[in-house]
Amino acid sequence: MKAMILAAGRGERMRPLTDTCPKPLLDVGGEPLLGWHLRRLARVGITEVVINHAWLGEQIEARLGNGAEWGVRINYSREAEALETAGGIAQARELLGEAPFLLLSGDVYSEYDLTRLLPVAAAMRADPQRLAHLVMVDNPLYHPHGDFALVDGLIAPDAVPRLCYANIAVCSPSIIDGVAAGEVAKLGPLLADAARAGRVTGEYFSGVWINVGTPVDLAEARAAASGL
């Protein structure tokens, strides 16, 4: 199983820190934010990792190299301009292959146990009708209305109450069929369409999860990583 980490964003709300450093490289407990993902992936045996980048992407490659420091092997998908989530996956599709892959956001700090997704990926390989499996969390203050409801293990875009998509998922590459390499496209609408067809499952996670979007979030992630 491969993993893709989305790391192409500009990090506008984190400025001025991100004027000179890509957000996924910001220090969290003595580790670049991306490093936490890499260590947790290696720990569960996922060692083939694709990272896309755009803003200050050369810094990401210089810091992470081939991934050996974290026990993984990294391939980079370079974007001249950020292509959004679905566009980033489409650009990297040849690197990902055709099997379901783990999808993570490079600006999230989470203590979610990734081993829970290994049997999900196996089930998705056996059932091509399943296009994605999403981890959902309580709605943060900045996103009070959430993204999707979770009803009997299925993602329900048009139901309430809604939860927040944690940017942790298993996806089939076919979820972005129709998105061309180099096209700017968001994943959310594709997930919603697939969910309406009953093809997206989900689960709820109540543990530590921080979307590191602002300096306040960064401080929270640093405290969590330090066990404070």
PDB file of C-alpha atoms in Angstrom:
ATOM      1  CA  MET A   1       0.000   0.000   0.000  1.00  0.00           C
ATOM      2  CA  LYS A   2       1.222   3.491  -0.874  1.00  0.00           C
ATOM      3  CA  ALA A   3       0.490   6.806   0.784  1.00  0.00           C
ATOM      4  CA  MET A   4       0.154  10.295  -0.648  1.00  0.00           C
ATOM      5  CA  ILE A   5       0.713  13.396   1.460  1.00  0.00           C
ATOM      6  CA  LEU A   6      -0.718  16.628   0.100  1.00  0.00           C
ATOM      7  CA  ALA A   7       1.805  19.419   0.700  1.00  0.00           C
ATOM      8  CA  ALA A   8       1.344  21.938  -2.096  1.00  0.00           C
ATOM      9  CA  GLY A   9      -0.604  24.678  -0.313  1.00  0.00           C
ATOM     10  CA  ARG A  10       0.572  28.234   0.306  1.00  0.00           C
ATOM     11  CA  GLY A  11      -0.405  28.432   3.983  1.00  0.00           C
ATOM     12  CA  GLU A  12      -1.844  31.944   3.833  1.00  0.00           C
ATOM     13  CA  ARG A  13      -3.224  31.960   7.400  1.00  0.00           C
ATOM     14  CA  MET A  14       0.196  31.002   8.770  1.00  0.00           C
ATOM     15  CA  ARG A  15       1.993  33.995   7.280  1.00  0.00           C
ATOM     16  CA  PRO A  16       4.575  35.415   7.808  1.00  0.00           C
ATOM     17  CA  LEU A  17       6.030  32.041   8.886  1.00  0.00           C
ATOM     18  CA  THR A  18       5.137  30.490   5.544  1.00  0.00           C
ATOM     19  CA  ASP A  19       6.626  33.327   3.504  1.00  0.00           C
ATOM     20  CA  THR A  20       9.982  31.600   3.807  1.00  0.00           C
ATOM     21  CA  CYS A  21       9.113  28.069   4.937  1.00  0.00           C
ATOM     22  CA  PRO A  22       6.478  25.712   3.507  1.00  0.00           C
ATOM     23  CA  LYS A  23       3.894  24.975   6.193  1.00  0.00           C
ATOM     24  CA  PRO A  24       4.489  21.177   6.199  1.00  0.00           C
ATOM     25  CA  LEU A  25       8.102  21.826   7.254  1.00  0.00           C
ATOM     26  CA  LEU A  26       7.258  23.964  10.292  1.00  0.00           C
ATOM     27  CA  ASP A  27       8.795  22.541  13.450  1.00  0.00           C
ATOM     28  CA  VAL A  28       6.470  20.567  15.716  1.00  0.00           C
ATOM     29  CA  GLY A  29       8.221  19.066  18.720  1.00  0.00           C
ATOM     30  CA  GLY A  30      11.626  18.981  17.054  1.00  0.00           C
ATOM     31  CA  GLU A  31      10.224  17.331  13.919  1.00  0.00           C
ATOM     32  CA  PRO A  32       8.949  18.880  10.697  1.00  0.00           C
ATOM     33  CA  LEU A  33       5.185  18.511  10.581  1.00  0.00           C
ATOM     34  CA  LEU A  34       5.567  16.156   7.632  1.00  0.00           C
ATOM     35  CA  GLY A  35       7.984  14.047   9.638  1.00  0.00           C
ATOM     36  CA  TRP A  36       5.224  12.955  12.029  1.00  0.00           C
ATOM     37  CA  HIS A  37       3.296  11.492   9.103  1.00  0.00           C
ATOM     38  CA  LEU A  38       6.380   9.740   7.760  1.00  0.00           C
ATOM     39  CA  ARG A  39       7.253   8.142  11.097  1.00  0.00           C
ATOM     40  CA  ARG A  40       3.689   6.942  11.642  1.00  0.00           C
ATOM     41  CA  LEU A  41       3.504   5.544   8.116  1.00  0.00           C
ATOM     42  CA  ALA A  42       6.766   3.650   8.546  1.00  0.00           C
ATOM     43  CA  ARG A  43       5.559   2.303  11.892  1.00  0.00           C
ATOM     44  CA  VAL A  44       2.600   0.552  10.227  1.00  0.00           C
ATOM     45  CA  GLY A  45       4.655  -0.727   7.286  1.00  0.00           C
ATOM     46  CA  ILE A  46       3.683   1.851   4.657  1.00  0.00           C
ATOM     47  CA  THR A  47       7.026   2.848   3.194  1.00  0.00           C
ATOM     48  CA  GLU A  48       6.173   4.002  -0.349  1.00  0.00           C
ATOM     49  CA  VAL A  49       5.171   7.664  -0.083  1.00  0.00           C
ATOM     50  CA  VAL A  50       4.267  10.278  -2.688  1.00  0.00           C
ATOM     51  CA  ILE A  51       4.438  13.938  -1.687  1.00  0.00           C
ATOM     52  CA  ASN A  52       3.203  16.702  -3.949  1.00  0.00           C
ATOM     53  CA  HIS A  53       4.463  20.235  -3.589  1.00  0.00           C
ATOM     54  CA  ALA A  54       4.320  23.665  -5.187  1.00  0.00           C
ATOM     55  CA  TRP A  55       5.066  26.590  -2.839  1.00  0.00           C
ATOM     56  CA  LEU A  56       8.744  26.423  -1.793  1.00  0.00           C
ATOM     57  CA  GLY A  57       8.721  22.780  -2.794  1.00  0.00           C
ATOM     58  CA  GLU A  58      12.467  22.669  -3.240  1.00  0.00           C
ATOM     59  CA  GLN A  59      12.768  23.131   0.518  1.00  0.00           C
ATOM     60  CA  ILE A  60      10.595  20.062   1.105  1.00  0.00           C
ATOM     61  CA  GLU A  61      12.802  17.943  -1.141  1.00  0.00           C
ATOM     62  CA  ALA A  62      15.986  19.315   0.434  1.00  0.00           C
ATOM     63  CA  ARG A  63      14.777  18.572   3.979  1.00  0.00           C
ATOM     64  CA  LEU A  64      13.168  15.182   3.434  1.00  0.00           C
ATOM     65  CA  GLY A  65      15.394  13.827   0.692  1.00  0.00           C
ATOM     66  CA  ASN A  66      14.538  10.257  -0.238  1.00  0.00           C
ATOM     67  CA  GLY A  67      12.866   9.651   3.120  1.00  0.00           C
ATOM     68  CA  ALA A  68      15.546   7.370   4.557  1.00  0.00           C
ATOM     69  CA  GLU A  69      15.698   9.374   7.802  1.00  0.00           C
ATOM     70  CA  TRP A  70      12.121   8.270   8.513  1.00  0.00           C
ATOM     71  CA  GLY A  71      12.335   4.751   7.106  1.00  0.00           C
ATOM     72  CA  VAL A  72      10.329   5.452   3.936  1.00  0.00           C
ATOM     73  CA  ARG A  73      10.958   6.007   0.233  1.00  0.00           C
ATOM     74  CA  ILE A  74       9.622   9.288  -1.137  1.00  0.00           C
ATOM     75  CA  ASN A  75       8.660  10.150  -4.687  1.00  0.00           C
ATOM     76  CA  TYR A  76       7.826  13.784  -5.356  1.00  0.00           C
ATOM     77  CA  SER A  77       5.068  15.115  -7.592  1.00  0.00           C
ATOM     78  CA  ARG A  78       6.011  18.658  -8.550  1.00  0.00           C
ATOM     79  CA  GLU A  79       3.405  21.307  -9.387  1.00  0.00           C
ATOM     80  CA  ALA A  80       4.290  24.691 -10.866  1.00  0.00           C
ATOM     81  CA  GLU A  81       1.143  26.039  -9.197  1.00  0.00           C
ATOM     82  CA  ALA A  82      -0.927  24.227  -6.595  1.00  0.00           C
ATOM     83  CA  LEU A  83      -3.531  22.052  -8.347  1.00  0.00           C
ATOM     84  CA  GLU A  84      -5.833  21.565  -5.321  1.00  0.00           C
ATOM     85  CA  THR A  85      -6.561  18.147  -3.852  1.00  0.00           C
ATOM     86  CA  ALA A  86      -8.039  16.158  -6.742  1.00  0.00           C
ATOM     87  CA  GLY A  87      -5.719  17.897  -9.189  1.00  0.00           C
ATOM     88  CA  GLY A  88      -2.731  16.948  -7.070  1.00  0.00           C
ATOM     89  CA  ILE A  89      -3.800  13.303  -7.012  1.00  0.00           C
ATOM     90  CA  ALA A  90      -4.365  13.301 -10.773  1.00  0.00           C
ATOM     91  CA  GLN A  91      -0.913  14.794 -11.351  1.00  0.00           C
ATOM     92  CA  ALA A  92       0.632  12.032  -9.214  1.00  0.00           C
ATOM     93  CA  ARG A  93      -1.489   9.139 -10.473  1.00  0.00           C
ATOM     94  CA  GLU A  94       1.332   7.340 -12.286  1.00  0.00           C
ATOM     95  CA  LEU A  95       3.325   7.350  -9.045  1.00  0.00           C
ATOM     96  CA  LEU A  96       0.383   6.016  -7.056  1.00  0.00           C
ATOM     97  CA  GLY A  97      -0.539   3.058  -9.228  1.00  0.00           C
ATOM     98  CA  GLU A  98      -4.011   1.537  -9.374  1.00  0.00           C
ATOM     99  CA  ALA A  99      -4.491   0.147  -5.847  1.00  0.00           C
ATOM    100  CA  PRO A 100      -6.238   2.042  -3.033  1.00  0.00           C
ATOM    101  CA  PHE A 101      -3.835   4.396  -1.265  1.00  0.00           C
ATOM    102  CA  LEU A 102      -3.728   6.280   2.010  1.00  0.00           C
ATOM    103  CA  LEU A 103      -4.312  10.022   1.609  1.00  0.00           C
ATOM    104  CA  LEU A 104      -3.089  12.508   4.226  1.00  0.00           C
ATOM    105  CA  SER A 105      -2.857  16.269   4.456  1.00  0.00           C
ATOM    106  CA  GLY A 106       0.622  17.572   5.189  1.00  0.00           C
ATOM    107  CA  ASP A 107      -0.674  20.298   7.503  1.00  0.00           C
ATOM    108  CA  VAL A 108      -2.516  18.031   9.951  1.00  0.00           C
ATOM    109  CA  TYR A 109      -1.140  16.751  13.246  1.00  0.00           C
ATOM    110  CA  SER A 110      -3.032  13.675  14.392  1.00  0.00           C
ATOM    111  CA  GLU A 111      -2.599  10.710  16.686  1.00  0.00           C
ATOM    112  CA  TYR A 112      -5.045   8.588  14.710  1.00  0.00           C
ATOM    113  CA  ASP A 113      -3.886   4.937  14.521  1.00  0.00           C
ATOM    114  CA  LEU A 114      -3.179   4.301  10.841  1.00  0.00           C
ATOM    115  CA  THR A 115      -3.272   0.529  11.331  1.00  0.00           C
ATOM    116  CA  ARG A 116      -7.054   0.872  11.366  1.00  0.00           C
ATOM    117  CA  LEU A 117      -6.953   1.708   7.663  1.00  0.00           C
ATOM    118  CA  LEU A 118      -4.985  -1.335   6.504  1.00  0.00           C
ATOM    119  CA  PRO A 119      -7.979  -3.725   6.493  1.00  0.00           C
ATOM    120  CA  VAL A 120     -10.071  -0.967   4.939  1.00  0.00           C
ATOM    121  CA  ALA A 121      -7.666  -0.789   2.002  1.00  0.00           C
ATOM    122  CA  ALA A 122      -7.773  -4.568   1.639  1.00  0.00           C
ATOM    123  CA  ALA A 123     -11.586  -4.516   1.580  1.00  0.00           C
ATOM    124  CA  MET A 124     -11.561  -1.760  -1.018  1.00  0.00           C
ATOM    125  CA  ARG A 125      -9.241  -3.794  -3.243  1.00  0.00           C
ATOM    126  CA  ALA A 126     -11.777  -6.614  -3.106  1.00  0.00           C
ATOM    127  CA  ASP A 127     -14.729  -4.308  -3.795  1.00  0.00           C
ATOM    128  CA  PRO A 128     -14.073  -1.795  -6.582  1.00  0.00           C
ATOM    129  CA  GLN A 129     -17.449  -0.201  -5.941  1.00  0.00           C
ATOM    130  CA  ARG A 130     -15.978   1.414  -2.803  1.00  0.00           C
ATOM    131  CA  LEU A 131     -14.172   4.570  -3.867  1.00  0.00           C
ATOM    132  CA  ALA A 132     -13.107   6.061  -0.527  1.00  0.00           C
ATOM    133  CA  HIS A 133     -13.145   5.721   3.239  1.00  0.00           C
ATOM    134  CA  LEU A 134     -12.982   8.932   5.285  1.00  0.00           C
ATOM    135  CA  VAL A 135     -11.968   9.584   8.861  1.00  0.00           C
ATOM    136  CA  MET A 136     -14.313  12.148  10.408  1.00  0.00           C
ATOM    137  CA  VAL A 137     -13.798  14.336  13.483  1.00  0.00           C
ATOM    138  CA  ASP A 138     -15.825  16.842  15.494  1.00  0.00           C
ATOM    139  CA  ASN A 139     -16.259  20.189  13.783  1.00  0.00           C
ATOM    140  CA  PRO A 140     -13.528  22.672  14.739  1.00  0.00           C
ATOM    141  CA  LEU A 141     -14.478  26.242  15.576  1.00  0.00           C
ATOM    142  CA  TYR A 142     -13.371  27.524  12.163  1.00  0.00           C
ATOM    143  CA  HIS A 143     -15.606  24.988  10.367  1.00  0.00           C
ATOM    144  CA  PRO A 144     -18.771  24.747  12.494  1.00  0.00           C
ATOM    145  CA  HIS A 145     -21.041  23.273   9.817  1.00  0.00           C
ATOM    146  CA  GLY A 146     -18.740  20.385   8.917  1.00  0.00           C
ATOM    147  CA  ASP A 147     -18.502  18.528   5.626  1.00  0.00           C
ATOM    148  CA  PHE A 148     -20.495  15.289   5.646  1.00  0.00           C
ATOM    149  CA  ALA A 149     -22.725  13.273   7.928  1.00  0.00           C
ATOM    150  CA  LEU A 150     -21.852   9.724   8.923  1.00  0.00           C
ATOM    151  CA  VAL A 151     -24.848   7.392   8.809  1.00  0.00           C
ATOM    152  CA  ASP A 152     -24.474   3.669   9.528  1.00  0.00           C
ATOM    153  CA  GLY A 153     -20.875   3.678   8.345  1.00  0.00           C
ATOM    154  CA  LEU A 154     -21.604   5.549   5.124  1.00  0.00           C
ATOM    155  CA  ILE A 155     -20.734   9.143   4.264  1.00  0.00           C
ATOM    156  CA  ALA A 156     -23.937  11.113   3.671  1.00  0.00           C
ATOM    157  CA  PRO A 157     -23.373  14.564   2.101  1.00  0.00           C
ATOM    158  CA  ASP A 158     -26.975  15.712   2.403  1.00  0.00           C
ATOM    159  CA  ALA A 159     -27.757  14.569   5.949  1.00  0.00           C
ATOM    160  CA  VAL A 160     -27.238  16.210   9.339  1.00  0.00           C
ATOM    161  CA  PRO A 161     -25.595  16.556  11.768  1.00  0.00           C
ATOM    162  CA  ARG A 162     -22.351  16.886   9.905  1.00  0.00           C
ATOM    163  CA  LEU A 163     -18.806  16.122  10.967  1.00  0.00           C
ATOM    164  CA  CYS A 164     -15.502  17.453   9.648  1.00  0.00           C
ATOM    165  CA  TYR A 165     -13.470  15.425   7.181  1.00  0.00           C
ATOM    166  CA  ALA A 166     -10.118  14.909   8.921  1.00  0.00           C
ATOM    167  CA  ASN A 167      -8.052  14.840   5.709  1.00  0.00           C
ATOM    168  CA  ILE A 168      -7.204  11.212   6.488  1.00  0.00           C
ATOM    169  CA  ALA A 169      -8.621   8.720   4.007  1.00  0.00           C
ATOM    170  CA  VAL A 170      -8.165   5.655   1.876  1.00  0.00           C
ATOM    171  CA  CYS A 171      -8.954   6.433  -1.747  1.00  0.00           C
ATOM    172  CA  SER A 172      -9.208   4.438  -4.931  1.00  0.00           C
ATOM    173  CA  PRO A 173      -7.327   6.211  -7.735  1.00  0.00           C
ATOM    174  CA  SER A 174     -10.507   5.967  -9.791  1.00  0.00           C
ATOM    175  CA  ILE A 175     -12.099   8.590  -7.518  1.00  0.00           C
ATOM    176  CA  ILE A 176     -10.388  11.188  -9.719  1.00  0.00           C
ATOM    177  CA  ASP A 177     -11.275   9.605 -13.074  1.00  0.00           C
ATOM    178  CA  GLY A 178     -12.083  12.493 -15.379  1.00  0.00           C
ATOM    179  CA  VAL A 179      -9.549  14.856 -13.789  1.00  0.00           C
ATOM    180  CA  ALA A 180      -6.634  15.371 -16.147  1.00  0.00           C
ATOM    181  CA  ALA A 181      -3.033  15.771 -15.098  1.00  0.00           C
ATOM    182  CA  GLY A 182      -2.371  19.490 -14.698  1.00  0.00           C
ATOM    183  CA  GLU A 183      -6.026  20.339 -14.055  1.00  0.00           C
ATOM    184  CA  VAL A 184      -7.004  22.331 -10.960  1.00  0.00           C
ATOM    185  CA  ALA A 185      -9.733  20.388  -9.157  1.00  0.00           C
ATOM    186  CA  LYS A 186     -10.979  19.843  -5.603  1.00  0.00           C
ATOM    187  CA  LEU A 187     -11.620  16.424  -4.093  1.00  0.00           C
ATOM    188  CA  GLY A 188     -14.632  17.426  -1.983  1.00  0.00           C
ATOM    189  CA  PRO A 189     -17.214  17.517  -4.809  1.00  0.00           C
ATOM    190  CA  LEU A 190     -15.973  14.170  -6.149  1.00  0.00           C
ATOM    191  CA  LEU A 191     -16.312  12.602  -2.708  1.00  0.00           C
ATOM    192  CA  ALA A 192     -19.814  14.036  -2.360  1.00  0.00           C
ATOM    193  CA  ASP A 193     -20.908  12.610  -5.728  1.00  0.00           C
ATOM    194  CA  ALA A 194     -19.472   9.191  -4.897  1.00  0.00           C
ATOM    195  CA  ALA A 195     -21.075   9.271  -1.445  1.00  0.00           C
ATOM    196  CA  ARG A 196     -24.500   9.992  -2.913  1.00  0.00           C
ATOM    197  CA  ALA A 197     -24.062   6.766  -4.885  1.00  0.00           C
ATOM    198  CA  GLY A 198     -23.288   4.883  -1.650  1.00  0.00           C
ATOM    199  CA  ARG A 199     -19.650   4.348  -2.562  1.00  0.00           C
ATOM    200  CA  VAL A 200     -17.896   6.131   0.347  1.00  0.00           C
ATOM    201  CA  THR A 201     -17.632   4.707   3.858  1.00  0.00           C
ATOM    202  CA  GLY A 202     -16.381   6.463   6.965  1.00  0.00           C
ATOM    203  CA  GLU A 203     -15.553   6.315  10.654  1.00  0.00           C
ATOM    204  CA  TYR A 204     -15.456   8.717  13.586  1.00  0.00           C
ATOM    205  CA  PHE A 205     -12.265   9.599  15.464  1.00  0.00           C
ATOM    206  CA  SER A 206     -12.367  11.434  18.790  1.00  0.00           C
ATOM    207  CA  GLY A 207      -8.657  11.618  19.599  1.00  0.00           C
ATOM    208  CA  VAL A 208      -5.991  14.263  19.020  1.00  0.00           C
ATOM    209  CA  TRP A 209      -6.450  15.948  15.640  1.00  0.00           C
ATOM    210  CA  ILE A 210      -5.241  19.445  14.793  1.00  0.00           C
ATOM    211  CA  ASN A 211      -5.492  21.184  11.446  1.00  0.00           C
ATOM    212  CA  VAL A 212      -2.374  23.354  11.658  1.00  0.00           C
ATOM    213  CA  GLY A 213      -3.654  26.410   9.844  1.00  0.00           C
ATOM    214  CA  THR A 214      -2.683  29.327  12.118  1.00  0.00           C
ATOM    215  CA  PRO A 215       0.054  30.157  14.635  1.00  0.00           C
ATOM    216  CA  VAL A 216      -2.411  29.262  17.417  1.00  0.00           C
ATOM    217  CA  ASP A 217      -2.912  25.819  15.863  1.00  0.00           C
ATOM    218  CA  LEU A 218       0.856  25.431  15.527  1.00  0.00           C
ATOM    219  CA  ALA A 219       1.294  26.112  19.239  1.00  0.00           C
ATOM    220  CA  GLU A 220      -1.419  23.543  20.026  1.00  0.00           C
ATOM    221  CA  ALA A 221       0.290  20.933  17.837  1.00  0.00           C
ATOM    222  CA  ARG A 222       3.635  21.611  19.489  1.00  0.00           C
ATOM    223  CA  ALA A 223       2.073  21.144  22.924  1.00  0.00           C
ATOM    224  CA  ALA A 224       0.406  17.891  21.835  1.00  0.00           C
ATOM    225  CA  ALA A 225       3.636  16.551  20.344  1.00  0.00           C
ATOM    226  CA  SER A 226       5.458  17.349  23.567  1.00  0.00           C
ATOM    227  CA  GLY A 227       2.798  15.646  25.665  1.00  0.00           C
ATOM    228  CA  LEU A 228       1.882  18.887  27.462  1.00  0.00           C
TER     229      LEU A 228
END
